[in-house]
Coordinates of C-alpha atoms in Angstrom, one line a residue:
X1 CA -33.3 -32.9 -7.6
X2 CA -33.0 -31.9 -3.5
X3 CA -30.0 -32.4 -2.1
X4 CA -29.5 -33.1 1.8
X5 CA -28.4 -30.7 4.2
X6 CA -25.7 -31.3 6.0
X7 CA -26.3 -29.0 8.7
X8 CA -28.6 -31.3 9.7
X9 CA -26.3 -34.6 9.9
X10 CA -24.2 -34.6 13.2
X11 CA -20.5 -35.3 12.3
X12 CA -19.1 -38.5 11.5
X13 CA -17.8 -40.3 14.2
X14 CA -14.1 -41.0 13.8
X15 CA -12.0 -42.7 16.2
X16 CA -8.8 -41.2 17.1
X17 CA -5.4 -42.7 15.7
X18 CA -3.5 -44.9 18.6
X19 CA -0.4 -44.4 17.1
X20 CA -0.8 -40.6 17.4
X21 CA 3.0 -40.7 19.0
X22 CA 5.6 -38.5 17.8
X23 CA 8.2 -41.1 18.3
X24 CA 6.2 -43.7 17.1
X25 CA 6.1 -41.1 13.7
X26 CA 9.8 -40.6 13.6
X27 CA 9.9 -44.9 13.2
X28 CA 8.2 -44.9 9.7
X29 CA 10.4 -46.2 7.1
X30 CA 13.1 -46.0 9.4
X31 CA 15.3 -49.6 7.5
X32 CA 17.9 -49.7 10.2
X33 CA 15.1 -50.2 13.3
X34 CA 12.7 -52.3 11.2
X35 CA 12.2 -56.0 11.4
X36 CA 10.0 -56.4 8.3
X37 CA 10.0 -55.9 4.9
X38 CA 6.6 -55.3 2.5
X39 CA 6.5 -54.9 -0.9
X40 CA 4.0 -53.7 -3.0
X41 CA 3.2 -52.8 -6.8
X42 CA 5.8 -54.1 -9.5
X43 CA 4.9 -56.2 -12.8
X44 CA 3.1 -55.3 -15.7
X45 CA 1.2 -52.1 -16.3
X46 CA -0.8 -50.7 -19.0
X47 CA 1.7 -48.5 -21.2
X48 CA -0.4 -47.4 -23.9
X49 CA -3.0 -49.5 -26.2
X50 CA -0.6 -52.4 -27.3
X51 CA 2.6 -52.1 -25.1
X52 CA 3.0 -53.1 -21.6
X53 CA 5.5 -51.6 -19.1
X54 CA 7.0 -53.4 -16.6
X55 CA 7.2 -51.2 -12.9
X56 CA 9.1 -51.9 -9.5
X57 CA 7.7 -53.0 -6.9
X58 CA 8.0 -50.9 -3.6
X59 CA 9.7 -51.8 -0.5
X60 CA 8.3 -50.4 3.1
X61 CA 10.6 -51.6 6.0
X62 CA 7.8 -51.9 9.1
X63 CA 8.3 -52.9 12.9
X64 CA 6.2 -56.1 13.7
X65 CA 5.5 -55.2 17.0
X66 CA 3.6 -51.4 15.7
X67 CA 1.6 -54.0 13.2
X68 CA 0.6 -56.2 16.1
X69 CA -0.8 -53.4 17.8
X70 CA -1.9 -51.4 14.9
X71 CA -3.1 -53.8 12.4
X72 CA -3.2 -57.6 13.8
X73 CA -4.2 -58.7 10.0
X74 CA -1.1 -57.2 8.6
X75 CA 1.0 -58.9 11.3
X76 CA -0.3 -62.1 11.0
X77 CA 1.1 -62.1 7.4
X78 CA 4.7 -61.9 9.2
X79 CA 4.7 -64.9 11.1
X80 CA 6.8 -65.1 14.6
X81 CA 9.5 -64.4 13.4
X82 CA 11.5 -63.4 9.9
X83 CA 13.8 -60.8 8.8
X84 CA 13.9 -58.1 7.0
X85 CA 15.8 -59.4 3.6
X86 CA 12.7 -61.4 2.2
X87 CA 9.8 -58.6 1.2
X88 CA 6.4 -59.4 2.0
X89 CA 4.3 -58.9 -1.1
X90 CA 1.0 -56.8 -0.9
X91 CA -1.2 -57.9 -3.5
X92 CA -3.8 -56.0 -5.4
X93 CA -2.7 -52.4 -3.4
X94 CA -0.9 -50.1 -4.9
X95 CA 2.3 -48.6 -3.4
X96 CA 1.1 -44.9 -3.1
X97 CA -2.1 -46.2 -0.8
X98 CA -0.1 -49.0 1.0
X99 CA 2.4 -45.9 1.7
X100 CA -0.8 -44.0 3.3
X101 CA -1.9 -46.9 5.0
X102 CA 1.3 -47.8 6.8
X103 CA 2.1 -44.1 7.9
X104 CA -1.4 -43.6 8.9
X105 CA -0.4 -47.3 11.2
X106 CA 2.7 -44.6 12.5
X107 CA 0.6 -42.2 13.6
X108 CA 0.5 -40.1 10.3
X109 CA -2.5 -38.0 9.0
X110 CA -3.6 -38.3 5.8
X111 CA -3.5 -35.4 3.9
X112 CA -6.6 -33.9 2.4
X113 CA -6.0 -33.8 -1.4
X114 CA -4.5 -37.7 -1.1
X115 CA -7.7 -38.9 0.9
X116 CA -10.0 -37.4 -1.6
X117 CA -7.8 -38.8 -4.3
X118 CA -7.8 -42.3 -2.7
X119 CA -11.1 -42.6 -0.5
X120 CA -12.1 -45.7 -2.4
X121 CA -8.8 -47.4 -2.2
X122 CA -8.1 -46.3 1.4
X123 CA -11.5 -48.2 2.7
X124 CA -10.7 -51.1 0.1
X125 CA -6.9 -51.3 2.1
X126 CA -8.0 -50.8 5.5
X127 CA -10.8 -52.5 5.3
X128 CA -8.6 -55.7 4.3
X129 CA -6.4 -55.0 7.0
X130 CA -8.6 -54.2 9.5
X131 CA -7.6 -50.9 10.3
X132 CA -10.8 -49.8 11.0
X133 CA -10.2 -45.7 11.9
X134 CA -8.4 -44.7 8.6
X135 CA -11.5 -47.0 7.0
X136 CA -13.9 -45.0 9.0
X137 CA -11.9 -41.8 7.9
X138 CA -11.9 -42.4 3.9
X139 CA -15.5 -43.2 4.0
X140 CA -16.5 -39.6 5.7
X141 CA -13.7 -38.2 2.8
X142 CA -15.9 -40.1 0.6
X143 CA -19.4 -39.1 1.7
X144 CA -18.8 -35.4 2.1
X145 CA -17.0 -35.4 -1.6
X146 CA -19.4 -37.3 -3.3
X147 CA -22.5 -36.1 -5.3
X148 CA -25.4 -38.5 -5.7
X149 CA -27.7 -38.9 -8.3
X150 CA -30.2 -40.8 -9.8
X151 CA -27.5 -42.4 -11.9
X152 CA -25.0 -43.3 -9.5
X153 CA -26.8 -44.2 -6.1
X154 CA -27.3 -48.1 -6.8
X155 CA -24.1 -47.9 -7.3
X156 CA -22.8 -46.4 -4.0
X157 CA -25.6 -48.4 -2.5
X158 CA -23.9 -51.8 -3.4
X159 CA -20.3 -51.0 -2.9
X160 CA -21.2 -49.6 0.8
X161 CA -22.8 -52.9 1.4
X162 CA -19.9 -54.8 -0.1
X163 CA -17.6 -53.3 2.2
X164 CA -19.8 -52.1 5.1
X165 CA -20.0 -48.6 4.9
X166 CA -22.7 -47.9 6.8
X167 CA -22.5 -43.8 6.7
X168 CA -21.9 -44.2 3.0
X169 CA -24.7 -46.2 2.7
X170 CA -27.3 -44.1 4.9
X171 CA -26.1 -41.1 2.7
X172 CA -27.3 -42.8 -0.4
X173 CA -30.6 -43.4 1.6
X174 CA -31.2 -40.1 2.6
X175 CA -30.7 -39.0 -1.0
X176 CA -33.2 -41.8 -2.3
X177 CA -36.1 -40.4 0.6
X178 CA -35.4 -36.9 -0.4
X179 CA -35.7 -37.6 -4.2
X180 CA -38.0 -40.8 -4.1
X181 CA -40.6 -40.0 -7.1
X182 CA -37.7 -39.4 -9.3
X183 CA -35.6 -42.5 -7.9
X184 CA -38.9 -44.5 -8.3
X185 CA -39.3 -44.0 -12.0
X186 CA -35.7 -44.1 -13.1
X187 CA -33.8 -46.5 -10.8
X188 CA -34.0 -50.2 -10.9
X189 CA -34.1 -51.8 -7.2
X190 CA -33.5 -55.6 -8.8
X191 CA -29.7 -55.7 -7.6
X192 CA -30.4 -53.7 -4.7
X193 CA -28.7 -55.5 -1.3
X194 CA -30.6 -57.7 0.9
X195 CA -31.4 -55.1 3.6
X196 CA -32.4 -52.5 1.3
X197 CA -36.2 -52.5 2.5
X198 CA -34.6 -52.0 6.2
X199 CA -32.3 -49.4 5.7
X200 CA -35.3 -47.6 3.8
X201 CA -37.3 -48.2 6.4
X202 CA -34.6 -46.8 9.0
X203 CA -34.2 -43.6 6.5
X204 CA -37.9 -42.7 7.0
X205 CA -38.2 -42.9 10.7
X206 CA -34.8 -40.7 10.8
X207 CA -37.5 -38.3 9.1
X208 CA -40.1 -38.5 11.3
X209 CA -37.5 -38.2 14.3
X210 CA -37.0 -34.8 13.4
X211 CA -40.3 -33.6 14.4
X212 CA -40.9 -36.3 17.6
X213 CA -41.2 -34.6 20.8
X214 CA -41.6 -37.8 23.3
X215 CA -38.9 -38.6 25.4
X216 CA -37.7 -41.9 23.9
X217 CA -36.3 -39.6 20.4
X218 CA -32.8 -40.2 22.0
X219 CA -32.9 -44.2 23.2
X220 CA -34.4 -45.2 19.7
X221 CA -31.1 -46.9 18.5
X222 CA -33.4 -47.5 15.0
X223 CA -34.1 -44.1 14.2
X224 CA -30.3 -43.0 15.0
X225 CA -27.7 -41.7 12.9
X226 CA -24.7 -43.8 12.2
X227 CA -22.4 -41.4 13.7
X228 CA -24.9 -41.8 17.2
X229 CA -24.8 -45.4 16.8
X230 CA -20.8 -45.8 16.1
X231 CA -20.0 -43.0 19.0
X232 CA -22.5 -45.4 21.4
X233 CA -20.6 -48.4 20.0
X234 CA -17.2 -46.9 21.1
X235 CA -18.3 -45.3 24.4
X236 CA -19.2 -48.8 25.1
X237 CA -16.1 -50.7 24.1
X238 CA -18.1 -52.4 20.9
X239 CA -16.6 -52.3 17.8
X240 CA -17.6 -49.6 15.3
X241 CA -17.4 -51.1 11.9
X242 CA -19.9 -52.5 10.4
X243 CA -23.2 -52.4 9.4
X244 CA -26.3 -50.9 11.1
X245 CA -28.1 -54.0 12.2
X246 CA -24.8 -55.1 13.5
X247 CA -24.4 -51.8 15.8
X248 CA -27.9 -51.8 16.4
X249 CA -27.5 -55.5 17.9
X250 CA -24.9 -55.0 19.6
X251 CA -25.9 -52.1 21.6
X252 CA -29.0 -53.6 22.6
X253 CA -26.5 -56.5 24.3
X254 CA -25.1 -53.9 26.0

């Protein structure tokens, strides 16, 4: 089984935090500033094979004005106006990633061990609330920890098309290219998502990039990277998350 080199992937594009403030930071879970309330986790959880536990929910006090800036999703859930004695419940995130996600809104980084921990619950969360860095973030955590196989790729192939994970998804392609007689005769394409012949398609003239010598190797958004086509996307103002078609058609607007 060949595996891809990364020395030959440029690095994922990432854009930087705007809340990168250090007094911004020192606001984070500060109760006595904060106008809002969340609360997630709490209810029942699995305590063995027959008893159920029942767990506290966690409170985050939050500035709504940061969460307008930051994360206008998460804002919206506040309303104008409110106060800080009636929690807003997260559903369906757990406390230790909404904890990530919020100080990440702060300015906060992430640490390694917790993002490689998390990756898939990070994008899930961000990708809800539209925080589209940390999302962009977890998925490169994700890639660069992750080993394909034959076993796993339709896997990873569907969830980065449920949650548009385009660099998560070209990964998976590059792996299928590179190991395509094996991937041929042991994986089944029936559930495969709906722009799987285009994204194969775009995998092989990535290929045949690598050995082009013409001028137009570095305009042809089709044979680019995701990490060229998000960096274009941003140097332009355009929004980086999303799937390649989208980029693709929204550079050639530009």
């Amino acid at each position: 089984m060949k595996l891809v080199d990364p020395t030959k992937i440029p690095p994922p594009f990432i854009p930087e935090n705007p809340s990168a403030c250090k007094i911004i930071q020192g606001m984070f879970m500060d109760e006595e500033s904060a106008d809002i309330v969340f609360e997630a986790g709490g209810g029942e959880s699995k305590f063995n094979a027959r008893k159920k536990a029942m767990t506290l929910p966690v409170t985050f006090p939050a500035h709504r004005l940061i969460l307008k800036e930051c994360s206008p999703t998460l804002a919206e859930l506040c309303g104008s106006e409110g106060d800080k004695t009636t929690p807003i419940p997260i559903p369906d995130v757990s406390p230790d990633v909404f904890h990530h996600l919020l100080f990440h809104l702060y300015g906060g980084k992430v640490a390694d061990d917790d993002m490689k921990s998390h990756a898939k619950e990070i994008i899930d969360a961000a990708d809800r609330y539209g925080v589209v860095d940390l999302k962009l973030a977890a998925e490169a955590c994700l890639v660069k920890t992750t080993t394909f196989s034959v076993e796993n790729l339709m896997d990873h192939l569907l969830y980065a098309d449920s949650k548009n994970c385009a660099l998560l998804k070209e990964a998976a392609m590059d792996f299928m290219v590179e190991n395509r007689d094996e991937v041929l005769e042991k994986v089944s394409f029936k559930d495969a998502p709906g722009d799987f012949v285009r994204d194969v398609l775009a995998a092989l003239a990535r290929g045949e990039k690598k050995g082009r010598t013409n001028g137009d190797s570095g305009t042809d958004l089709r044979a680019m990277r995701i990490s060229e086509l998000r960096w274009k996307a941003h140097k332009n103002g355009l929004n980086v998350d999303g799937s390649r078609e989208m980029l693709i058609a929204a550079l050639k607007e530009v």
